[in-house]
Coordinates of C-alpha atoms in Angstrom, one line a residue:
M89 CA 89.6 -124.7 6.0
A90 CA 88.7 -122.6 2.9
M91 CA 85.1 -123.5 3.5
L92 CA 85.3 -122.3 7.1
R93 CA 86.8 -118.9 5.8
R94 CA 84.0 -118.5 3.3
L95 CA 81.4 -119.2 5.9
V96 CA 82.9 -116.7 8.4
R97 CA 83.2 -114.0 5.7
S98 CA 79.6 -114.5 4.5
S99 CA 78.0 -114.2 7.9
P100 CA 79.3 -111.3 10.1
S101 CA 77.7 -112.8 13.2
L102 CA 80.0 -115.8 13.1
S103 CA 83.6 -116.0 14.1
Y104 CA 86.3 -118.7 14.0
S105 CA 86.1 -119.1 17.8
S106 CA 82.3 -119.7 17.7
L107 CA 82.8 -122.6 15.2
I108 CA 85.7 -124.3 16.9
P109 CA 85.1 -126.5 20.0
P110 CA 86.5 -125.0 23.3
A111 CA 88.8 -128.0 23.9
L112 CA 90.5 -127.4 20.6
L113 CA 90.9 -123.7 21.3
I114 CA 92.6 -124.4 24.6
S115 CA 95.1 -126.8 23.0
C116 CA 95.8 -124.3 20.2
R117 CA 96.1 -121.3 22.5
G118 CA 99.2 -122.6 24.2
L119 CA 100.3 -122.6 27.8
T120 CA 100.6 -118.9 28.2
T121 CA 97.0 -118.7 29.2
K122 CA 97.1 -121.7 31.6
L123 CA 98.3 -121.0 35.1
F124 CA 99.6 -123.5 37.7
V125 CA 98.2 -122.7 41.2
G126 CA 100.0 -124.4 44.1
G127 CA 99.6 -124.4 47.9
L128 CA 95.8 -124.7 47.7
S129 CA 93.7 -125.7 50.7
F130 CA 92.4 -129.3 50.6
Y131 CA 88.9 -127.7 50.9
T132 CA 89.2 -125.6 47.7
N133 CA 87.1 -127.0 44.9
D134 CA 86.9 -126.3 41.1
K135 CA 84.1 -123.7 41.5
G136 CA 85.9 -121.8 44.3
L137 CA 89.1 -121.7 42.3
S138 CA 87.2 -120.4 39.3
E139 CA 85.5 -117.7 41.3
A140 CA 88.7 -116.5 42.9
F141 CA 90.4 -116.1 39.5
S142 CA 87.4 -114.8 37.5
Q143 CA 87.8 -111.3 38.8
Y144 CA 90.9 -111.0 36.6
G145 CA 89.3 -112.2 33.3
Q146 CA 87.2 -114.9 31.7
V147 CA 88.1 -118.3 33.1
I148 CA 87.7 -121.0 30.5
E149 CA 88.5 -123.9 32.9
A150 CA 89.6 -124.3 36.6
Q151 CA 90.6 -127.7 37.7
I152 CA 91.9 -129.1 41.0
V153 CA 94.1 -132.1 40.7
T154 CA 92.9 -135.0 42.9
D155 CA 94.3 -138.3 44.0
R156 CA 92.8 -141.2 42.1
V157 CA 92.5 -143.5 45.1
S158 CA 91.3 -141.2 47.9
D159 CA 89.6 -138.6 45.5
R160 CA 91.2 -135.9 47.8
S161 CA 92.8 -132.7 46.5
K162 CA 96.6 -132.9 46.0
G163 CA 96.8 -129.2 46.9
F164 CA 97.3 -127.8 43.4
G165 CA 95.4 -127.1 40.2
F166 CA 95.2 -125.2 36.9
V167 CA 93.3 -122.2 35.7
T168 CA 92.9 -121.5 32.0
F169 CA 92.1 -117.9 30.8
A170 CA 90.6 -116.7 27.6
S171 CA 93.6 -114.4 26.9
E172 CA 97.3 -114.0 27.7
D173 CA 96.8 -110.6 29.2
E174 CA 94.1 -111.9 31.6
A175 CA 96.4 -114.7 32.7
H176 CA 99.3 -112.4 33.2
K177 CA 97.2 -110.0 35.3
A178 CA 95.9 -112.9 37.4
L179 CA 99.4 -114.3 37.9
E180 CA 100.7 -110.9 39.2
E181 CA 97.7 -110.2 41.4
M182 CA 97.1 -113.7 42.9
N183 CA 100.7 -114.9 43.5
G184 CA 101.3 -114.8 47.3
K185 CA 97.7 -114.1 48.2
A186 CA 95.6 -116.0 50.7
L187 CA 92.9 -118.3 49.4
N188 CA 90.8 -120.3 51.9
G189 CA 93.3 -119.7 54.6
R190 CA 96.4 -120.8 52.6
V191 CA 99.0 -118.6 50.8
I192 CA 99.0 -119.7 47.2
F193 CA 101.6 -119.4 44.5
V194 CA 100.9 -119.0 40.9
D195 CA 103.1 -119.6 37.8
Y196 CA 102.6 -120.4 34.1
A197 CA 101.9 -124.0 33.5
K198 CA 104.6 -126.1 32.0
P199 CA 103.9 -128.7 29.2
K200 CA 103.3 -132.3 30.3
A201 CA 106.3 -134.5 30.3
N202 CA 105.8 -138.0 28.9
Y203 CA 107.7 -140.4 31.0
G204 CA 106.3 -143.5 29.4
G205 CA 104.3 -144.4 32.5
G206 CA 101.7 -146.3 30.5
M207 CA 101.3 -150.0 30.1
P208 CA 104.4 -151.8 29.1
I209 CA 104.6 -153.2 25.6
A210 CA 104.5 -156.9 25.3
R211 CA 107.4 -157.9 23.1
G212 CA 107.1 -161.7 23.2
P213 CA 109.8 -164.3 23.6
P214 CA 113.4 -163.4 22.5
D215 CA 114.5 -164.4 19.1
P216 CA 116.2 -167.8 18.9
T217 CA 120.0 -167.6 18.5
K218 CA 121.9 -169.7 16.0
D219 CA 124.5 -172.0 17.5
S220 CA 127.7 -172.2 15.6

């Protein structure tokens, strides 16, 4: 980290954000810049969602959640902004507006909950019991 600080100080054209991968910036930035968008039309795609929200600020990522089997939209998605102010402005302006013929609702994204839905852990046979 000290080397990164020295590098940024020595070159005024560099900044921390230009040296850190975008995915890491998104995870460090927190959920206040990520919005949940519900009530989307099944015909809305990632590009259309990004274009609709880009008028309120720099959209880092716009993603429609799709069903794994049918590859069809589930009717909701997420939009990540570059700053909290832009996200707040988009939330106020877009909540309750029509997009592709459907009224959408916008809220701050909530953290993922881990319900342990992965593969079960193989534990093997039970330990033998001692008979007395």
